JSON list of C-alpha atoms in Angstrom, two decimals:
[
{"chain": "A", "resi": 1151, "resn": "UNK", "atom": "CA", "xyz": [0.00, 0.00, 0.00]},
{"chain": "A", "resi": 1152, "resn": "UNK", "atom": "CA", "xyz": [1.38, 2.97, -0.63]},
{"chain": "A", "resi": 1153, "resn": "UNK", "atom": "CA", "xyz": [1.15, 6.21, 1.34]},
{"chain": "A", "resi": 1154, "resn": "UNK", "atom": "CA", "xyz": [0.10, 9.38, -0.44]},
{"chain": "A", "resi": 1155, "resn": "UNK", "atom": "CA", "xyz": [2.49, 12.04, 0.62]},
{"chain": "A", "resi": 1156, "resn": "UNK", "atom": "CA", "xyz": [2.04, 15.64, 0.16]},
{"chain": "A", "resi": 1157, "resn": "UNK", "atom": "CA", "xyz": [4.88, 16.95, -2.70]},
{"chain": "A", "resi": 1158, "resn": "UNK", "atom": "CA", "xyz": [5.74, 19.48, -0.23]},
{"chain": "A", "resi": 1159, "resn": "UNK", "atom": "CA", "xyz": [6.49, 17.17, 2.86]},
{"chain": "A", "resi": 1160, "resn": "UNK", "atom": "CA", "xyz": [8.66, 14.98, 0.40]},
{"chain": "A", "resi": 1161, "resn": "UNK", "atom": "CA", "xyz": [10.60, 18.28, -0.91]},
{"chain": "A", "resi": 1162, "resn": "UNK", "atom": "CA", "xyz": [11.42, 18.81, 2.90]},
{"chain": "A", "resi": 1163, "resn": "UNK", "atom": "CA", "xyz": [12.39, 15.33, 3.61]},
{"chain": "A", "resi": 1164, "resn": "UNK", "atom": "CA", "xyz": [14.83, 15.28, 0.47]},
{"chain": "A", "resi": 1165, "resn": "UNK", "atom": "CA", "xyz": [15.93, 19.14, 1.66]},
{"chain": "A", "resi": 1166, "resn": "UNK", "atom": "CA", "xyz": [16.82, 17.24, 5.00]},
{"chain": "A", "resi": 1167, "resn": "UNK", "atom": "CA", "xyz": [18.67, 14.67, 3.66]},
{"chain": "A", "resi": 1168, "resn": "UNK", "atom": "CA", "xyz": [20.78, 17.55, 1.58]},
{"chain": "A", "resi": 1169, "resn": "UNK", "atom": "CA", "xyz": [20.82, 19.29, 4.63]},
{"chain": "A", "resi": 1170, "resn": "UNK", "atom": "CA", "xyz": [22.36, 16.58, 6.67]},
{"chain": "A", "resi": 1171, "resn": "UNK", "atom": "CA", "xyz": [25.33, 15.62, 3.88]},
{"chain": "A", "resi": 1172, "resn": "UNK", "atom": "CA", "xyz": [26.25, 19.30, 4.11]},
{"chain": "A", "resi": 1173, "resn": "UNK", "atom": "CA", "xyz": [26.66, 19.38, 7.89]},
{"chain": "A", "resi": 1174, "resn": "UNK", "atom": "CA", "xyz": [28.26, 16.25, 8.20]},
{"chain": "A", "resi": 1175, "resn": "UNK", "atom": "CA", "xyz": [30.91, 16.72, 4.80]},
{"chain": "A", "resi": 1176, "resn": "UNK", "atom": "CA", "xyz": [31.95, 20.14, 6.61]},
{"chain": "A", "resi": 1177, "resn": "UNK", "atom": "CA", "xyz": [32.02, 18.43, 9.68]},
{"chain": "A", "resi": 1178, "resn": "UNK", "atom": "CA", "xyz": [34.50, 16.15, 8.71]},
{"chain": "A", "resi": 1179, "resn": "UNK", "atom": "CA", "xyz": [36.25, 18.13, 5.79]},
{"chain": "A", "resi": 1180, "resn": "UNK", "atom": "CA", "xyz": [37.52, 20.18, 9.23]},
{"chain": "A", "resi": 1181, "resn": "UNK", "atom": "CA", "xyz": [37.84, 17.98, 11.65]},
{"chain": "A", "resi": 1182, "resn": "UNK", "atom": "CA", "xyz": [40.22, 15.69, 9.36]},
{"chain": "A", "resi": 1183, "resn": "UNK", "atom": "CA", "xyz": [41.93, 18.42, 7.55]},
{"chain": "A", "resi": 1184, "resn": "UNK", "atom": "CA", "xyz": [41.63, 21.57, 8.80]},
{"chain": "A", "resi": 1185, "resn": "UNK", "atom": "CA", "xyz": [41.18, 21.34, 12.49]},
{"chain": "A", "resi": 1186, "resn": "UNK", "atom": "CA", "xyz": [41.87, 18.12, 13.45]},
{"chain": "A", "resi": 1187, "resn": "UNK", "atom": "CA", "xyz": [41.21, 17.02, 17.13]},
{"chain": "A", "resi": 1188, "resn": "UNK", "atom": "CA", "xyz": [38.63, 20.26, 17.18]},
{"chain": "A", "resi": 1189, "resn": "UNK", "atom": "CA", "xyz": [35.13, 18.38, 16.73]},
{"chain": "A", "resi": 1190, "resn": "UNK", "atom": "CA", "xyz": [33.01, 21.11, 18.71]},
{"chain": "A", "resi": 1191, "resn": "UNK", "atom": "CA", "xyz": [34.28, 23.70, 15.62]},
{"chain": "A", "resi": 1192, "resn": "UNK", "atom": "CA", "xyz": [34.07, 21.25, 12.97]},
{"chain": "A", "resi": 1193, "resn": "UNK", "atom": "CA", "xyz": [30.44, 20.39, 14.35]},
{"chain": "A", "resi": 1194, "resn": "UNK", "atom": "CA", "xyz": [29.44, 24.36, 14.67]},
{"chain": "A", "resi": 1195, "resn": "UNK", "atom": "CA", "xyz": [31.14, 25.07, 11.35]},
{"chain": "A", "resi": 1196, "resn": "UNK", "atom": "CA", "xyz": [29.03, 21.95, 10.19]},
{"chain": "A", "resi": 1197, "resn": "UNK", "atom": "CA", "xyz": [25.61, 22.79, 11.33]},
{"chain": "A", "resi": 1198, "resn": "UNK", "atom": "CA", "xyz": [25.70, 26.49, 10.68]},
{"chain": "A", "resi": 1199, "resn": "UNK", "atom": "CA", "xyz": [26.65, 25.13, 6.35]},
{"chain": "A", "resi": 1200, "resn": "UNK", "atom": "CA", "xyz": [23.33, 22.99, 7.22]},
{"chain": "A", "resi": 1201, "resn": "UNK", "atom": "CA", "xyz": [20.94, 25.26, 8.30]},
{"chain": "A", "resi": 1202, "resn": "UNK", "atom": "CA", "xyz": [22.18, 27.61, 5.39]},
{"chain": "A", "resi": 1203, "resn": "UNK", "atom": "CA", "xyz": [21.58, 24.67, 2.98]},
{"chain": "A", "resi": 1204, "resn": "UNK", "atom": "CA", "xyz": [18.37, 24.30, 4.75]},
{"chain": "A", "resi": 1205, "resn": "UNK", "atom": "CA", "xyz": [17.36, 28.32, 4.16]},
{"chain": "A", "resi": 1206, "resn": "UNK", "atom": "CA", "xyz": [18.41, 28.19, 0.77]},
{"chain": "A", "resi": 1207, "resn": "UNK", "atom": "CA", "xyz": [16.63, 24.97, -0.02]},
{"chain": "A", "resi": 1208, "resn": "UNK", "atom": "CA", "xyz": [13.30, 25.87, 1.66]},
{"chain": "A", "resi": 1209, "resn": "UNK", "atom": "CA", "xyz": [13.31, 29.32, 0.35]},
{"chain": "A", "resi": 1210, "resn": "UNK", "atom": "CA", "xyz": [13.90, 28.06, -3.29]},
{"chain": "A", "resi": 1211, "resn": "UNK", "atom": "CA", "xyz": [12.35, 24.91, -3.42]},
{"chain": "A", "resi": 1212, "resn": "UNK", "atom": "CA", "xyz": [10.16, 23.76, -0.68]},
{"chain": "A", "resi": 1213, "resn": "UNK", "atom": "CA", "xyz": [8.16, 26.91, 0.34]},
{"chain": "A", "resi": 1214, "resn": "UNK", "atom": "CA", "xyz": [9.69, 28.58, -2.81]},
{"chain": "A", "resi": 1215, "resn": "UNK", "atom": "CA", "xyz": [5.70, 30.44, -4.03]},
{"chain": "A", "resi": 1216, "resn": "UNK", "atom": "CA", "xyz": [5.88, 31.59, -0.35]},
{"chain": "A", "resi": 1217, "resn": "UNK", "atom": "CA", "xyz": [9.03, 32.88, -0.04]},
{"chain": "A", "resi": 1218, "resn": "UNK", "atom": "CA", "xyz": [8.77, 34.91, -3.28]},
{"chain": "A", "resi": 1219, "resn": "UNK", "atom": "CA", "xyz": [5.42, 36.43, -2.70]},
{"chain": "A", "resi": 1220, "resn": "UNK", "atom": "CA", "xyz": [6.21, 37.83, 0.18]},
{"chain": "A", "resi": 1221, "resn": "UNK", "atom": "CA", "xyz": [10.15, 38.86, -0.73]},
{"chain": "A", "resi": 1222, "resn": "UNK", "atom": "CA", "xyz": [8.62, 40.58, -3.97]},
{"chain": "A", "resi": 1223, "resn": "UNK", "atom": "CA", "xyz": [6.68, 43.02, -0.98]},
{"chain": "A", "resi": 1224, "resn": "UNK", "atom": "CA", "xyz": [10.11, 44.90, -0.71]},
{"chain": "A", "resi": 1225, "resn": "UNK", "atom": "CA", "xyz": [10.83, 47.36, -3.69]},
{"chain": "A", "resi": 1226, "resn": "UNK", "atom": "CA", "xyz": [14.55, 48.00, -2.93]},
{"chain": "A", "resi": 1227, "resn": "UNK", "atom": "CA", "xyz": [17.29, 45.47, -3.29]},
{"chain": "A", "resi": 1228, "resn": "UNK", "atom": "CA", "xyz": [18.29, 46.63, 1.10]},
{"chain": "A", "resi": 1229, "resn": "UNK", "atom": "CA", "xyz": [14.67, 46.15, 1.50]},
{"chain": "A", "resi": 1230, "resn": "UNK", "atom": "CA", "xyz": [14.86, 42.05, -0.13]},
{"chain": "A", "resi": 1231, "resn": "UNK", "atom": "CA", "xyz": [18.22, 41.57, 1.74]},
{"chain": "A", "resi": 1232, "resn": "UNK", "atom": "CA", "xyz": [16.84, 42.88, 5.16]},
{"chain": "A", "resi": 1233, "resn": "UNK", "atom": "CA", "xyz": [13.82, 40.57, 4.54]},
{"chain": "A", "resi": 1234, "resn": "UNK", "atom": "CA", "xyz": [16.25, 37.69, 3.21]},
{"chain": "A", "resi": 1235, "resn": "UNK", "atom": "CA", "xyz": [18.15, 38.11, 6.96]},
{"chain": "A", "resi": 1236, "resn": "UNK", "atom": "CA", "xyz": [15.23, 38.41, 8.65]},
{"chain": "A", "resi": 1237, "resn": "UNK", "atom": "CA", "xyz": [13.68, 34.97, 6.81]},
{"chain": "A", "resi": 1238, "resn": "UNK", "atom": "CA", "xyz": [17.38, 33.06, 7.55]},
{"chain": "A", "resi": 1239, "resn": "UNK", "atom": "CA", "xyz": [17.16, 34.16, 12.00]},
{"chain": "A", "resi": 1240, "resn": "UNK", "atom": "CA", "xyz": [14.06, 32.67, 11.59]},
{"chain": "A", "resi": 1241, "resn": "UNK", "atom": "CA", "xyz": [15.10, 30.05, 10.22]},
{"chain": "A", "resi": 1242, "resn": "UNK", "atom": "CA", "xyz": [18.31, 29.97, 12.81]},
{"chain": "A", "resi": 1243, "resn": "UNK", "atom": "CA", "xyz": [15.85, 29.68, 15.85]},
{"chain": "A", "resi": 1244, "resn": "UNK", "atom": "CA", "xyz": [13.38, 27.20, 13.82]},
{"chain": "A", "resi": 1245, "resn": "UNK", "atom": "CA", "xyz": [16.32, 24.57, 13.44]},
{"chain": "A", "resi": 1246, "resn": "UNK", "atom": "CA", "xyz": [17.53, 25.47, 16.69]},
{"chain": "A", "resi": 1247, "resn": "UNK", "atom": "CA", "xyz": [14.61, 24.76, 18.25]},
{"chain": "A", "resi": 1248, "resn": "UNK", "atom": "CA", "xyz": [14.24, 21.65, 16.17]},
{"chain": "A", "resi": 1249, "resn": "UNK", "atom": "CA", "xyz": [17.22, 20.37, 17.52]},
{"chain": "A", "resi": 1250, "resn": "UNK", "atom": "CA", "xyz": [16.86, 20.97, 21.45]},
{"chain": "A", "resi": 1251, "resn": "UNK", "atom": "CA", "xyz": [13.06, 19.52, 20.95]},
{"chain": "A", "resi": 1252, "resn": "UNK", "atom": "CA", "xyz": [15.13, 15.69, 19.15]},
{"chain": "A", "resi": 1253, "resn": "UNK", "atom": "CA", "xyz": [17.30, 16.34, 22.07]},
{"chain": "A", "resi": 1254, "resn": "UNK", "atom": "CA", "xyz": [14.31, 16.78, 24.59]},
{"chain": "A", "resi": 1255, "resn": "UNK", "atom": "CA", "xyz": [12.58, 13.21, 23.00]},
{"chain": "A", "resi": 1256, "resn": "UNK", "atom": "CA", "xyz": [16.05, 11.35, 22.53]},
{"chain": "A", "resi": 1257, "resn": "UNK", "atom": "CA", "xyz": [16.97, 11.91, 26.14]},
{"chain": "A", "resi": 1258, "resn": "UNK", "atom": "CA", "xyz": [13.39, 11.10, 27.37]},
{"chain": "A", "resi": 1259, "resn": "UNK", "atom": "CA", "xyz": [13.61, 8.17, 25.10]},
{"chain": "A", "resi": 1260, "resn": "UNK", "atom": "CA", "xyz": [16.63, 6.46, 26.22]},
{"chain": "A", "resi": 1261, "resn": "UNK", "atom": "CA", "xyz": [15.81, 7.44, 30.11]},
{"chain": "A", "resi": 1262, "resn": "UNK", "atom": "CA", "xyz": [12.73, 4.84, 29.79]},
{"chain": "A", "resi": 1263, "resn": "UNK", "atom": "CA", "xyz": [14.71, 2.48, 28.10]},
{"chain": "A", "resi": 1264, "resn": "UNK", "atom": "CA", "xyz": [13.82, 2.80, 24.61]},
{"chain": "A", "resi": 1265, "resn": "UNK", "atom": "CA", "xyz": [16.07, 0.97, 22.36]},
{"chain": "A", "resi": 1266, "resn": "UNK", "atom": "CA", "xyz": [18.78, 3.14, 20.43]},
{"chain": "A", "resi": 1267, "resn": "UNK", "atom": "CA", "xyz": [17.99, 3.66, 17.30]},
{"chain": "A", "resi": 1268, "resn": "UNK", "atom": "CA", "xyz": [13.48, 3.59, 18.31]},
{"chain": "A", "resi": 1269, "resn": "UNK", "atom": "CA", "xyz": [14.59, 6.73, 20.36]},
{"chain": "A", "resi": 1270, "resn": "UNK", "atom": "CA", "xyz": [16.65, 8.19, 17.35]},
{"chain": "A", "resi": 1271, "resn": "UNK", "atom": "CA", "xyz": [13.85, 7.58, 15.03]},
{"chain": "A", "resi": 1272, "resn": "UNK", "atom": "CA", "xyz": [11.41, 8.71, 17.46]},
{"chain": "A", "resi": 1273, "resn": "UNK", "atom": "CA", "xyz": [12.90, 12.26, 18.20]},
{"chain": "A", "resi": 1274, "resn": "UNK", "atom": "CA", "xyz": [14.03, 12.78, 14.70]},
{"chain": "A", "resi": 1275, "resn": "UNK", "atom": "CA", "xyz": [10.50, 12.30, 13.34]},
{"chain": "A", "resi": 1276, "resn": "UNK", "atom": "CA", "xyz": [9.59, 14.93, 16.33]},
{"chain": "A", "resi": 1277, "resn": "UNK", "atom": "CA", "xyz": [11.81, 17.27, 14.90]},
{"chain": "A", "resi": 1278, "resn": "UNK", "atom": "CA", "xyz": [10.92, 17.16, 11.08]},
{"chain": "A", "resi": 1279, "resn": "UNK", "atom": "CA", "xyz": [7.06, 17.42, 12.17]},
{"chain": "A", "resi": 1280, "resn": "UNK", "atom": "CA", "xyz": [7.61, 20.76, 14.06]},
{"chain": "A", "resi": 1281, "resn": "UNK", "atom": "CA", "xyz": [10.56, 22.10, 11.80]},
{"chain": "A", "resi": 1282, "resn": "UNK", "atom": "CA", "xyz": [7.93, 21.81, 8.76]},
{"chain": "A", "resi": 1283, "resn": "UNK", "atom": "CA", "xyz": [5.05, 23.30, 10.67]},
{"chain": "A", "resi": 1284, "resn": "UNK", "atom": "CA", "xyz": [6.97, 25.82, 12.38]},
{"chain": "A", "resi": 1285, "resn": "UNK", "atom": "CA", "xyz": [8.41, 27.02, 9.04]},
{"chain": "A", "resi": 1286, "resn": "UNK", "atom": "CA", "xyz": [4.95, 26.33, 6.99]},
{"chain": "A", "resi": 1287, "resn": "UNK", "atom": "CA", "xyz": [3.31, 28.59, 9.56]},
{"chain": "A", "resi": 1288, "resn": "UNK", "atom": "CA", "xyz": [5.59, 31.48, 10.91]},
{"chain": "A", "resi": 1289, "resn": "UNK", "atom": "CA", "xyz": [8.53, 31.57, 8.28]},
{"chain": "A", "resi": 1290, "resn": "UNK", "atom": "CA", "xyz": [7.50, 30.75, 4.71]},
{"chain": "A", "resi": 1291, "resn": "UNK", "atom": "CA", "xyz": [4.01, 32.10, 5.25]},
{"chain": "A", "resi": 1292, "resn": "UNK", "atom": "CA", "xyz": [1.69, 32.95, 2.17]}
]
């Protein structure tokens, strides 16, 4: 049987999957090459090139009608780029609190004994479910 998906839920899945292989390639490009032994960096450096993938892939693609009806509002190129900012902090505190809510679930998880990878599936499914209708409702709004 197969499940029938909204286009725009699988365009955010994919854009999370993108996402995710440009946080972890910067994480490791630096911590193997350019600051080895220096994971926290490597991991900041790595997440920050994620959650700019993630703007710029949202923005585009998955919320792209959204994001240009709005950004065509602004008559000036300083008044796009001052909305463009304001669109990627929301996106910053979307993603970050995205992450501290699979955090939140994971820990919870694994503190009633939920099997590893149940608790990672678990909180990352949290995550995507309130990352998509955090930015569907506040961000990337028509």
């Amino acid at each position: 049987m197969l499940v029938n998906i909204p286009p725009k839920i699988l365009k955010f899945g994919l854009a999370g999957v993108i996402n995710t292989a440009v946080d972890w390639a910067l994480y490791f490009a630096m911590v193997h090459t350019l600051l080895p032994g220096n994971e926290a960096i490597a991991k900041l450096a790595g997440s920050v090139g994620g959650v700019t993938s993630a703007f710029a892939l949202n923005a585009g693609w998955v919320f792209a009608a959204a994001f240009a009806m709005q950004c065509n509002q602004y008559q000036t190129t300083f008044g796009k780029l001052r909305f463009i900012g304001a669109k990627y902090m929301q996106t910053v505190l979307v993603y970050t609190a995205g992450m501290l809510l699979n955090l939140v679930v994971f820990t919870a998880a694994r503190y009633v004994a939920t099997p590893e990878l149940v608790a990672l599936l678990l909180a990352t499914a949290c995550s995507f479910i309130v990352n998509f209708a955090l930015l569907n409702r506040f961000v990337f709004v028509r």
